[in-house]
Short mmCIF file of C-alpha atoms in Angstrom, two decimals:
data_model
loop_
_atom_site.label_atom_id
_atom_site.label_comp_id
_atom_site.label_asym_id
_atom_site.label_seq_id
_atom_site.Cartn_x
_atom_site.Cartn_y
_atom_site.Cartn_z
CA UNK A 145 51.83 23.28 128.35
CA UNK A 146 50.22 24.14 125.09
CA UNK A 147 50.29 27.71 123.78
CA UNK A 148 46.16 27.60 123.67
CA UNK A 149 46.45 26.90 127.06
CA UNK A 150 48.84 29.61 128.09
CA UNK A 151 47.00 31.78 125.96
CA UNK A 152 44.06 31.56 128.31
CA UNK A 153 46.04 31.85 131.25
CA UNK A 154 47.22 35.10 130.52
CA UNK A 155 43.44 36.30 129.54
CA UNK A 156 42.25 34.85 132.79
CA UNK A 157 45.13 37.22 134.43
CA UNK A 158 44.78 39.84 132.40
CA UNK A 159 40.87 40.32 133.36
CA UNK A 160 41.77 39.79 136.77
CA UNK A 161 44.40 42.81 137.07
CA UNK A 162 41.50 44.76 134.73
CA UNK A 163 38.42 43.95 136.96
CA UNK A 164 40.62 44.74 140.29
CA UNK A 165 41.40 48.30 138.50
CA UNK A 166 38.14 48.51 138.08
CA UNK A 167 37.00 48.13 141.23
CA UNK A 168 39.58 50.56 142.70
CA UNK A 169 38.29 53.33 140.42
CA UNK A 170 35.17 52.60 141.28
CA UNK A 171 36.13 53.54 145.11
CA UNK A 172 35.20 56.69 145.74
CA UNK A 173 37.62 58.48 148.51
CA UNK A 174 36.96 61.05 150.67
CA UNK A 175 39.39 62.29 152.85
CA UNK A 176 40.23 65.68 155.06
CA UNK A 177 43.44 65.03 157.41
CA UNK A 178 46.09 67.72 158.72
CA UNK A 179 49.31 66.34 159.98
CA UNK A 180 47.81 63.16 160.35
CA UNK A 181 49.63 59.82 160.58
CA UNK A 182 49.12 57.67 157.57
CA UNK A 183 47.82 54.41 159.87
CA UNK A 184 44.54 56.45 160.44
CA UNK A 185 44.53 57.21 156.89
CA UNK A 186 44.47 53.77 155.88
CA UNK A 187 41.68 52.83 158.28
CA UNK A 188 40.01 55.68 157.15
CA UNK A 189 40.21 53.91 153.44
CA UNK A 190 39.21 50.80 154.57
CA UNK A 191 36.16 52.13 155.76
CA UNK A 192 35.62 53.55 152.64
CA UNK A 193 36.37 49.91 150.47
CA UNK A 194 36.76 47.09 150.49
CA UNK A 195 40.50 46.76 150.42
CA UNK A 196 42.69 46.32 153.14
CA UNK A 197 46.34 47.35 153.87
CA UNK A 198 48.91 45.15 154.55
CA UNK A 199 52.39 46.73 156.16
CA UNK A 200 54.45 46.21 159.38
CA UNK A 201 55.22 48.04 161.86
CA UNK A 202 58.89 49.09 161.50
CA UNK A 203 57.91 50.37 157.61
CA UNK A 204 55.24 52.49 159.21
CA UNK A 205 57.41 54.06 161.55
CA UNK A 206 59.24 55.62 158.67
CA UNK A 207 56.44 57.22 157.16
CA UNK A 208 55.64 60.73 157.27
CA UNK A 209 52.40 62.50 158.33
CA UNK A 210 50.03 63.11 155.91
CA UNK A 211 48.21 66.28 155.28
CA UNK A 212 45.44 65.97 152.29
CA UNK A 213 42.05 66.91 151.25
CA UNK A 214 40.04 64.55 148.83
CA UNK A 215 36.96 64.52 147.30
CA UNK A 216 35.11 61.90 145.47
CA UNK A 217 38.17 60.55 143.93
CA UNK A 218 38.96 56.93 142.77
CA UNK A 219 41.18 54.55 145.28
CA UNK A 220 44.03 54.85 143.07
CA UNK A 221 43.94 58.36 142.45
CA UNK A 222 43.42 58.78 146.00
CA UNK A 223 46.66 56.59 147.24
CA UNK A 224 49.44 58.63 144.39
CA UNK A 225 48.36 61.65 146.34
CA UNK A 226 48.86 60.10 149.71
CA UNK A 227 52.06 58.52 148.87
CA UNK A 228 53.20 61.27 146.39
CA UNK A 229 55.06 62.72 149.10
CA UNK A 230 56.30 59.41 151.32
CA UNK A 231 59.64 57.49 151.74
CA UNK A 232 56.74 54.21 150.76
CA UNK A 233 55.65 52.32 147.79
CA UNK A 234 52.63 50.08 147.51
CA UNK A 235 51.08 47.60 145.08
CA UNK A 236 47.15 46.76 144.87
CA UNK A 237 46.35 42.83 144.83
CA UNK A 238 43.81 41.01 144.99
CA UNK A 239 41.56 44.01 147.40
CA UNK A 240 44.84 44.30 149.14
CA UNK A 241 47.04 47.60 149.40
CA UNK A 242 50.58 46.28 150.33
CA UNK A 243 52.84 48.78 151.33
CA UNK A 244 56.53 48.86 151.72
CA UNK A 245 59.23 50.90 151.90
CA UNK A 246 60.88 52.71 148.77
CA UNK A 247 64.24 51.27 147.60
CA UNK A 248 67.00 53.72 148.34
CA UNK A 249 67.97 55.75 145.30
CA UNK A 250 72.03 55.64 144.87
CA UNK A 251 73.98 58.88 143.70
CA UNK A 252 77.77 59.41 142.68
CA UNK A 253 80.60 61.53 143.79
CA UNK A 254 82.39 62.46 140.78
CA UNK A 255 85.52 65.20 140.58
CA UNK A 256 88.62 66.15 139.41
CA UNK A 257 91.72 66.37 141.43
CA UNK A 258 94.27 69.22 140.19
CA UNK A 259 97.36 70.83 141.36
CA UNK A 260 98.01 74.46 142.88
CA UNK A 261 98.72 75.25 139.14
CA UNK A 262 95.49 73.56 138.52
CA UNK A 263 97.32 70.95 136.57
CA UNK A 264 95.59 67.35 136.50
CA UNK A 265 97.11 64.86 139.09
CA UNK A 266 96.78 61.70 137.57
CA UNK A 267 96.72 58.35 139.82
CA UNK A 268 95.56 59.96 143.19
CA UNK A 269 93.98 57.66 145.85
CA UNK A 270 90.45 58.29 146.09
CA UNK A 271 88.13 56.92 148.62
CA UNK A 272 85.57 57.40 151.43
CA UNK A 273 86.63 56.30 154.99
CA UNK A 274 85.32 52.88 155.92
CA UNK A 275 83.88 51.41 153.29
CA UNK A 276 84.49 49.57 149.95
CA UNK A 277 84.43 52.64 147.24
CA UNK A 278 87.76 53.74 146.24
CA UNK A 279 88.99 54.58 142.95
CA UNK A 280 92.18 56.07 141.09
CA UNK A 281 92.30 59.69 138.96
CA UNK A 282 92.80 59.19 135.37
CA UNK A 283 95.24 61.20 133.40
CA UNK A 284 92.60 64.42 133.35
CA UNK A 285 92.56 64.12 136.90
CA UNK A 286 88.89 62.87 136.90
CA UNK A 287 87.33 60.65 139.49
CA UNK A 288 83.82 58.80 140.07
CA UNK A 289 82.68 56.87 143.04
CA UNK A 290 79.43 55.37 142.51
CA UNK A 291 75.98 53.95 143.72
CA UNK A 292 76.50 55.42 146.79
CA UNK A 293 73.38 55.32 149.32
CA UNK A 294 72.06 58.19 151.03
CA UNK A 295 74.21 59.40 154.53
CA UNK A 296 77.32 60.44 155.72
CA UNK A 297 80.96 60.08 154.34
CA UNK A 298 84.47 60.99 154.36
CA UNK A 299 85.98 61.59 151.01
CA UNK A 300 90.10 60.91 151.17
CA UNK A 301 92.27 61.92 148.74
CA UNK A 302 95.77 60.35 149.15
CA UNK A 303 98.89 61.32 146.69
CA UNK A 304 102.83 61.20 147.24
CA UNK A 305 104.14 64.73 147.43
CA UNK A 306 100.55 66.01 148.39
CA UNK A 307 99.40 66.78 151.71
CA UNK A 308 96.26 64.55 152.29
CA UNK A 309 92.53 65.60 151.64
CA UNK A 310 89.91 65.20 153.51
CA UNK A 311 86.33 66.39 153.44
CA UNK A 312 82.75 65.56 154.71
CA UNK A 313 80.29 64.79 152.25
CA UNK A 314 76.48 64.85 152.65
CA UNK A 315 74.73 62.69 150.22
CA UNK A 316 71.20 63.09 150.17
CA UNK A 317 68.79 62.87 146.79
CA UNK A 318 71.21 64.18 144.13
CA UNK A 319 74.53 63.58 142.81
CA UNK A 320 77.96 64.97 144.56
CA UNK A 321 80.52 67.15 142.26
CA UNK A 322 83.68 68.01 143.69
CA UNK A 323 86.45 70.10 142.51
CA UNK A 324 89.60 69.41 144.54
CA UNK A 325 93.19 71.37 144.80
CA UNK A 326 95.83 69.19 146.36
CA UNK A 327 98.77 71.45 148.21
CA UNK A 328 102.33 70.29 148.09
CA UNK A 329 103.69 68.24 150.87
CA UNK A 330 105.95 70.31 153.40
CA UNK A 331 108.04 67.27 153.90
CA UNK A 332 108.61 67.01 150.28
CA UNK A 333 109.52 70.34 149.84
CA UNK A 334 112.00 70.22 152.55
CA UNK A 335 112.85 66.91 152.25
CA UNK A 336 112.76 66.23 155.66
CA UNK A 337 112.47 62.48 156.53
CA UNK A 338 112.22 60.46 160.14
CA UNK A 339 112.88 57.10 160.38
CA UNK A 340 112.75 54.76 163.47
CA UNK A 341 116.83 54.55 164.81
CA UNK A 342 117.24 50.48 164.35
CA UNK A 343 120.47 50.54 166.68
CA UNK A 344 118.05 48.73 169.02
CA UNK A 345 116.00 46.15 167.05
CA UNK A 346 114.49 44.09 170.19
CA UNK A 347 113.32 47.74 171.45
CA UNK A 348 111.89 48.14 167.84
CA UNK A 349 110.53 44.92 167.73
CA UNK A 350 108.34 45.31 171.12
CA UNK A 351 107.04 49.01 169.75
CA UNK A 352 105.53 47.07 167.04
CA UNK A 353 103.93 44.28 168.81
CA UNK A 354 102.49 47.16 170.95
CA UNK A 355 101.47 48.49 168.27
CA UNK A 356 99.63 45.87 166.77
CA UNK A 357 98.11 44.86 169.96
CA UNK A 358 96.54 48.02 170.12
CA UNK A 359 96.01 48.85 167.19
CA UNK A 360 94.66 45.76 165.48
CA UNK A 361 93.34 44.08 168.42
CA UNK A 362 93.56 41.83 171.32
CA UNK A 363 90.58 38.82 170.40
CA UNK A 364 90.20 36.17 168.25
CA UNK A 365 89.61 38.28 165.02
CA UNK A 366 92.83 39.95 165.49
CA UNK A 367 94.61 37.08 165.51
CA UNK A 368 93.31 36.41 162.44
CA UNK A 369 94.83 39.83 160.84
CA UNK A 370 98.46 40.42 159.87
CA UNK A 371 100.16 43.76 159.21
CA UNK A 372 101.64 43.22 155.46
CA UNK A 373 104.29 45.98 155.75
CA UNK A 374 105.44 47.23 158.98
CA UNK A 375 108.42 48.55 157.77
CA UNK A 376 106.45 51.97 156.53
CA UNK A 377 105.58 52.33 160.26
CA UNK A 378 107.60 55.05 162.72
CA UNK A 379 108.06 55.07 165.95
CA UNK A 380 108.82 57.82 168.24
CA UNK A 381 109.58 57.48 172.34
CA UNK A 382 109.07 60.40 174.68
CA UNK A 383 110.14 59.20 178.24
CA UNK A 384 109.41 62.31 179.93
CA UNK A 385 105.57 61.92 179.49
CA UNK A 386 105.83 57.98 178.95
CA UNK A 387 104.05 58.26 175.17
CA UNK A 388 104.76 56.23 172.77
CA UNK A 389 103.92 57.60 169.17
CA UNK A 390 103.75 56.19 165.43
CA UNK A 391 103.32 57.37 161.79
CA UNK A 392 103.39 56.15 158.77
CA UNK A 393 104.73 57.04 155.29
CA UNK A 394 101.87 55.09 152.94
CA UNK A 395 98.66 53.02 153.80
CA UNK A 396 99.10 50.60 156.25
CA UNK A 397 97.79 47.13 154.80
CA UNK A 398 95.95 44.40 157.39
CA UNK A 399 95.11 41.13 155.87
CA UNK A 400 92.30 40.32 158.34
CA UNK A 401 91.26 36.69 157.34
CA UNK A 402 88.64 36.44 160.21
CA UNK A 403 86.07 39.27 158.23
CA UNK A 404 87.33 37.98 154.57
CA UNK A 405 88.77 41.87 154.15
CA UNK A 406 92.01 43.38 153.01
CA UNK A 407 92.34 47.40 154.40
CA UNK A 408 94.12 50.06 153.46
CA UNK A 409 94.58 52.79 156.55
CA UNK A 410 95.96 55.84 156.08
CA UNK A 411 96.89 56.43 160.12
CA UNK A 412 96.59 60.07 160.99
CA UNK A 413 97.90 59.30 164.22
CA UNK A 414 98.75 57.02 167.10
CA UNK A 415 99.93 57.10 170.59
CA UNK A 416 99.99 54.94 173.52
CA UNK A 417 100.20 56.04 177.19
CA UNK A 418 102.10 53.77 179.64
CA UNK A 419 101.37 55.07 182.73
CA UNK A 420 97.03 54.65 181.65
CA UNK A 421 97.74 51.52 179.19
CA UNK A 422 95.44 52.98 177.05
CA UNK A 423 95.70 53.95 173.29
CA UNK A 424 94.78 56.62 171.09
CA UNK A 425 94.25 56.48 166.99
CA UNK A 426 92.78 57.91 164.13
CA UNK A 427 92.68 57.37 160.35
CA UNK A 428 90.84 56.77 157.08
CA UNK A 429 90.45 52.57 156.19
CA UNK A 430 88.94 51.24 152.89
CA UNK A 431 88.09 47.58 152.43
CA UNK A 432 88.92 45.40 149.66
CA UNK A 433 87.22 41.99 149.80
CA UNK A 434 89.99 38.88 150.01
CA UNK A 435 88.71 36.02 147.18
CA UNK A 436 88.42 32.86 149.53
CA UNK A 437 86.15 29.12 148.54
CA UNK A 438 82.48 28.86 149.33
CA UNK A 439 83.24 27.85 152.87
CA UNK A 440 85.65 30.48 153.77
CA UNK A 441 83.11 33.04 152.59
CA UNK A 442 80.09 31.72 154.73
CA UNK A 443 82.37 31.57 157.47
CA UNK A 444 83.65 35.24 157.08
CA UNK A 445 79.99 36.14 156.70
CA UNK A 446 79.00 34.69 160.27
CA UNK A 447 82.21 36.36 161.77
CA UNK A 448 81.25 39.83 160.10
CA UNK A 449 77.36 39.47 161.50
CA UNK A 450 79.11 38.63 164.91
CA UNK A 451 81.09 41.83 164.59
CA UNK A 452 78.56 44.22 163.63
CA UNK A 453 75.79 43.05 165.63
CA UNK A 454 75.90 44.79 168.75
CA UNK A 455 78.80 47.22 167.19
CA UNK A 456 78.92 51.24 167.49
CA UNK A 457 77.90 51.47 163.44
CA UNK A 458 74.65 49.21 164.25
CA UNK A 459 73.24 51.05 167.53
CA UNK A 460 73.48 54.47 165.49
CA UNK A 461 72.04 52.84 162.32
CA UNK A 462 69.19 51.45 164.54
CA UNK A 463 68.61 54.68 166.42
CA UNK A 464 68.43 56.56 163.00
CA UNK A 465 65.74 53.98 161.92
CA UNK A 466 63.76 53.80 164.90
CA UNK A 467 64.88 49.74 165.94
CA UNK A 468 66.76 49.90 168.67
CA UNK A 469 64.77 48.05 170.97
CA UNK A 470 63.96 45.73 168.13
CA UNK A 471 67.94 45.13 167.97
CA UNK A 472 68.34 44.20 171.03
CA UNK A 473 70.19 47.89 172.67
CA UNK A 474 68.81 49.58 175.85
CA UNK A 475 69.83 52.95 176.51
CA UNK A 476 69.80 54.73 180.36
CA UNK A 477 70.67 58.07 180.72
CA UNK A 478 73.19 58.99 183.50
CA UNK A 479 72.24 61.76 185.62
CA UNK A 480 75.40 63.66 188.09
CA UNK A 481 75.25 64.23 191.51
CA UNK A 482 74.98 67.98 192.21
CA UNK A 483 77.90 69.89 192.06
CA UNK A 484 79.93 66.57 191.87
CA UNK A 485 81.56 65.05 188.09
CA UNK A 486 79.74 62.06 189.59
CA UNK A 487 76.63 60.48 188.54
CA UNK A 488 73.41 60.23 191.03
CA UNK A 489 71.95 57.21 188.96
CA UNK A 490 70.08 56.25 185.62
CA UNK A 491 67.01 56.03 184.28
CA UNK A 492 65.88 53.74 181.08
CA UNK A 493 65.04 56.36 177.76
CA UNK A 494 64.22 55.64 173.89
CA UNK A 495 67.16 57.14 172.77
CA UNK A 496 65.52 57.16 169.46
CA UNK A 497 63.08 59.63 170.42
CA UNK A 498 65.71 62.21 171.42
CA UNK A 499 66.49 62.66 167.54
CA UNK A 500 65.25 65.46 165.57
CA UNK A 501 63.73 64.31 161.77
CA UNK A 502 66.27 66.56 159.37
CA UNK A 503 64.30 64.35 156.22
CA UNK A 504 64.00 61.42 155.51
CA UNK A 505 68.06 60.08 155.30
CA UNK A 506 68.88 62.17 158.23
CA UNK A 507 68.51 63.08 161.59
CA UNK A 508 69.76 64.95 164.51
CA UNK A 509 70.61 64.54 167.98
CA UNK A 510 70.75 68.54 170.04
CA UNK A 511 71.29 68.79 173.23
CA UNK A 512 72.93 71.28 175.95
CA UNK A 513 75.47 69.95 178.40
CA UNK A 514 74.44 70.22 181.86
CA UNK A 515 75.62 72.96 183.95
CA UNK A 516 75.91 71.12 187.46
CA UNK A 517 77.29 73.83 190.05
CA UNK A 518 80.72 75.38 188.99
CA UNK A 519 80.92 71.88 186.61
CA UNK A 520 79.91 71.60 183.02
CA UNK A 521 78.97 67.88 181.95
CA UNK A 522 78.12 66.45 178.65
CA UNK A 523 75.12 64.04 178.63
CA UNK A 524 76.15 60.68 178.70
CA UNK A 525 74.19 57.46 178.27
CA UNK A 526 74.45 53.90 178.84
CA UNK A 527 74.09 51.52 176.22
CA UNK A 528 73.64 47.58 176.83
CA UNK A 529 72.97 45.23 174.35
CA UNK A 530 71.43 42.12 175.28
CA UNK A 531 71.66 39.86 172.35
CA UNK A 532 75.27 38.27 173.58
CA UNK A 533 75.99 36.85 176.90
CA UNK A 534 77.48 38.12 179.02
CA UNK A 535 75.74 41.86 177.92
CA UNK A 536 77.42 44.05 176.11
CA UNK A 537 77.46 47.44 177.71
CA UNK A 538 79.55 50.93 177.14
CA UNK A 539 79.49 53.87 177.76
CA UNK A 540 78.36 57.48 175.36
CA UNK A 541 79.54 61.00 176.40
CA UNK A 542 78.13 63.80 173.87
CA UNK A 543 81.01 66.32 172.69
CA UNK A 544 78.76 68.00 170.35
CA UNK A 545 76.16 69.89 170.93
CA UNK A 546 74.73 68.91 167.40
CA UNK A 547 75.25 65.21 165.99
CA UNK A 548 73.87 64.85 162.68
CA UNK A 549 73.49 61.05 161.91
CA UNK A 550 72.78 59.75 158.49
CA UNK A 551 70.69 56.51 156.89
CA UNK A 552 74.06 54.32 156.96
CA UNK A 553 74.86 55.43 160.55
CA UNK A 554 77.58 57.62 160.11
CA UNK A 555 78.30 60.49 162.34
CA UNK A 556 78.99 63.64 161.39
CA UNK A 557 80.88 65.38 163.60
CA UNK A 558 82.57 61.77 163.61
CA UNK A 559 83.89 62.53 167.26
CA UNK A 560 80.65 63.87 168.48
CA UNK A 561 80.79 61.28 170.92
CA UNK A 562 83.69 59.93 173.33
CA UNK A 563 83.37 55.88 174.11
CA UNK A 564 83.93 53.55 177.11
CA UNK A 565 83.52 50.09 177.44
CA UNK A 566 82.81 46.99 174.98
CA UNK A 567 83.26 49.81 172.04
CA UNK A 568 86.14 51.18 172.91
CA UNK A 569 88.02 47.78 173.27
CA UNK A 570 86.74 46.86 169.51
CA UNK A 571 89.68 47.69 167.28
CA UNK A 572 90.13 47.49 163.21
CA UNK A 573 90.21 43.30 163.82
CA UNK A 574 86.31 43.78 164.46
CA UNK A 575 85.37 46.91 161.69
CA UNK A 576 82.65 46.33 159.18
CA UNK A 577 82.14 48.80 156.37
CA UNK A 578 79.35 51.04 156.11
CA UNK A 579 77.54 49.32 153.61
CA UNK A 580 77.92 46.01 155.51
CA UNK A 581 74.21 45.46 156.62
CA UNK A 582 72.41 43.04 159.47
CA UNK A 583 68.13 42.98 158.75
CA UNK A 584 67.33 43.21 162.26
CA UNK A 585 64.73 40.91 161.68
CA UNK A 586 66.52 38.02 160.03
CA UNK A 587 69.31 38.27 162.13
CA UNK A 588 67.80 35.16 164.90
CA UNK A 589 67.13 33.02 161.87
#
């Protein structure tokens, strides 16, 4: 192609973009709304012009009602005061307004981690539970975890000698600055140590196979996963109440080769009741991605959209974003029986609709439990998602009377709900990260 030639394309363009400019300041807008929502505002436009918008549905449902009073202005005046104050963008084409939604604006966590004699602690373990940002403390003691999305997060702080520290973070539209005092370990100080007695190593042996069941999982992921170091694992039996219980003295590392992740867990606790068979554990996981060939990546990407889809971290996400029916999860609430911790029946809800708007990256769930004769009961809902066969279905029972839930489907309190069913049988073999991310509306393709 010559350079005459491409010369004259970019005229032809250039008159193009300057004669559509025109046009739209030739528009002239008027417009008187209170609390309106910004569909009718757009039809209102296109009665006034001759452009037309272009959106779907799921990016209108995020927008917020508009409240404006215009006079005689030009379209594109008219649209930076409309959109001045909504989580949308659009571009003008061709007598088109296409909207869509804004791009997420990342912020960092940045700190410095010092001693009770606000010395620096160089080398600390710094992270936020369940995802893939983690970082060390240089020798000032200084910290930054970045590009982080707007939601909620546990920040972990992990050290020898130092008790561990946690705290909930908030990230919303501005950066996070933390300055953190680490307190001497009590076991340190009094050098204290347990260790599992190995005069019985078969006994040993089926503790941590228990463990790991448990723990890492029961399905085919799991089998997929290895524990790299049991030996910083203890165990401790009591008979009387049948509980078996476990610590551990650094991170445990699982190699789980189904997901293409390596995690570091720093277990908080565990225990194991024989009499129920059920388990009970808490911690703080980061994720490291494993390198692995073209193939083994596109088959860890299908087994981590298999995992997520239908998961706890996707039905909150979805509820926070207004898609749950889109994704595929019905929600019934469970009603009791009068003065009976029984329930009467269910009825179908849009769960989304119970959530309050905070702003725009969070939102809140408030209820009251319901006083049913002399018995107090939490609400509790029914969840059943019908993408997999047979359905997935579990159970939700509120604990909080506040659950603040953020853009990346986080909880916060993190226990604000208790879990039965599918959920509550999905163990570390099937966890995604926070930032891991299914489009509900590519997912079928």
């Amino acid at each position: 192609m010559s350079r005459v030639f491409k010369a004259f394309i970019l005229v032809l363009i250039a008159c193009f973009l300057s004669n559509s400019l025109t046009w739209a300041s030739a528009q002239q807008i008027n417009i008187k709304v209170i609390n309106a929502p910004i569909e009718l505002v757009f039809n209102d436009i296109q009665k006034q012009t001759d452009y037309k918008f272009v959106y779907t549905r799921e990016v209108l449902d995020k927008a917020n009602r508009v409240t404006a009073d215009i006079k005689n202005s030009n379209l594109d005046n008219a649209l930076k005061l409309i959109f001045l104050n909504e989580p949308l963008s659009y571009t003008m084409y061709n007598k088109m307004v296409i909207v869509k939604e804004k791009p997420a604006i990342d912020h960092d966590i940045t700190g410095t981690v010092t001693d009770a004699k606000m010395q620096p602690v160089a080398g600390a373990t710094v992270f936020l539970t369940n995802t893939k940002k983690a970082t060390s403390t240089d020798a000032s003691g200084k910290f930054i975890l970045n590009k982080l999305s707007p939601g909620n997060y546990e920040l972990v702080v992990n050290m020898i000698g130092f008790e561990v520290y946690r705290q909930s973070i908030k990230i919303q539209d501005a950066p996070f600055k933390l300055s953190i005092v680490l307190k001497e370990s009590n076991t340190m100080l009094n050098t204290v140590e347990i260790k599992v007695n190995n005069a019985n190593p078969k006994k040993d042996a089926a503790f941590l196979k228990l463990f790991i069941n448990n723990f890492i999982g029961f399905d085919a992921n799991a089998a997929q996963c290895k524990l790299l170091n049991p030996e910083v694992l203890n165990f401790t039996m009591d008979r009387g109440r049948g509980i078996l219980q476990a610590t551990a003295d650094d991170f445990l590392l699982i190699e789980n080769n189904a997901l293409g992740y390596r995690l570091k867990y720093l277990l908080k606790g565990f225990r194991f009741y024989y009499m129920y068979g059920v388990c009970y554990y808490d911690g703080n996981p980061y994720f490291e991605e494993l390198n692995g060939t073209e193939q083994q990546r596109k088959k860890w990407e299908a087994n981590r959209k298999l995992a997520y889809l239908g998961s706890y971290q996707n039905f909150f996400r979805a509820a926070m974003n207004n898609t749950l029916q889109a994704e595929s999860f019905y929600v019934y609430e469970l009603w009791p029986k009068k003065s009976r911790l029984r329930f009467g029946g269910r009825k179908l809800i849009k769960f989304d609709t119970l959530m309050v708007a905070v702003d725009k990256n969070f939102k809140a769930l408030i209820t009251k439990p319901v006083v049913s004769g002399s018995d107090t009961i939490r609400r509790t809902f029914h969840v059943v998602y019908t993408e997999h066969k047979p359905n997935r279905q579990t159970q939700l029972v509120q604990l909080a009377d506040t659950i603040l839930i953020g853009k990346n489907g986080a909880l916060n309190p993190g226990m604000g709900f208790s879990i039965e069913g599918q959920w509550a049988r999905q163990r570390i073999a099937d966890l995604t990260p926070l930032d891991y991310f299914v489009d509900p509306y590519e997912k079928k393709k």
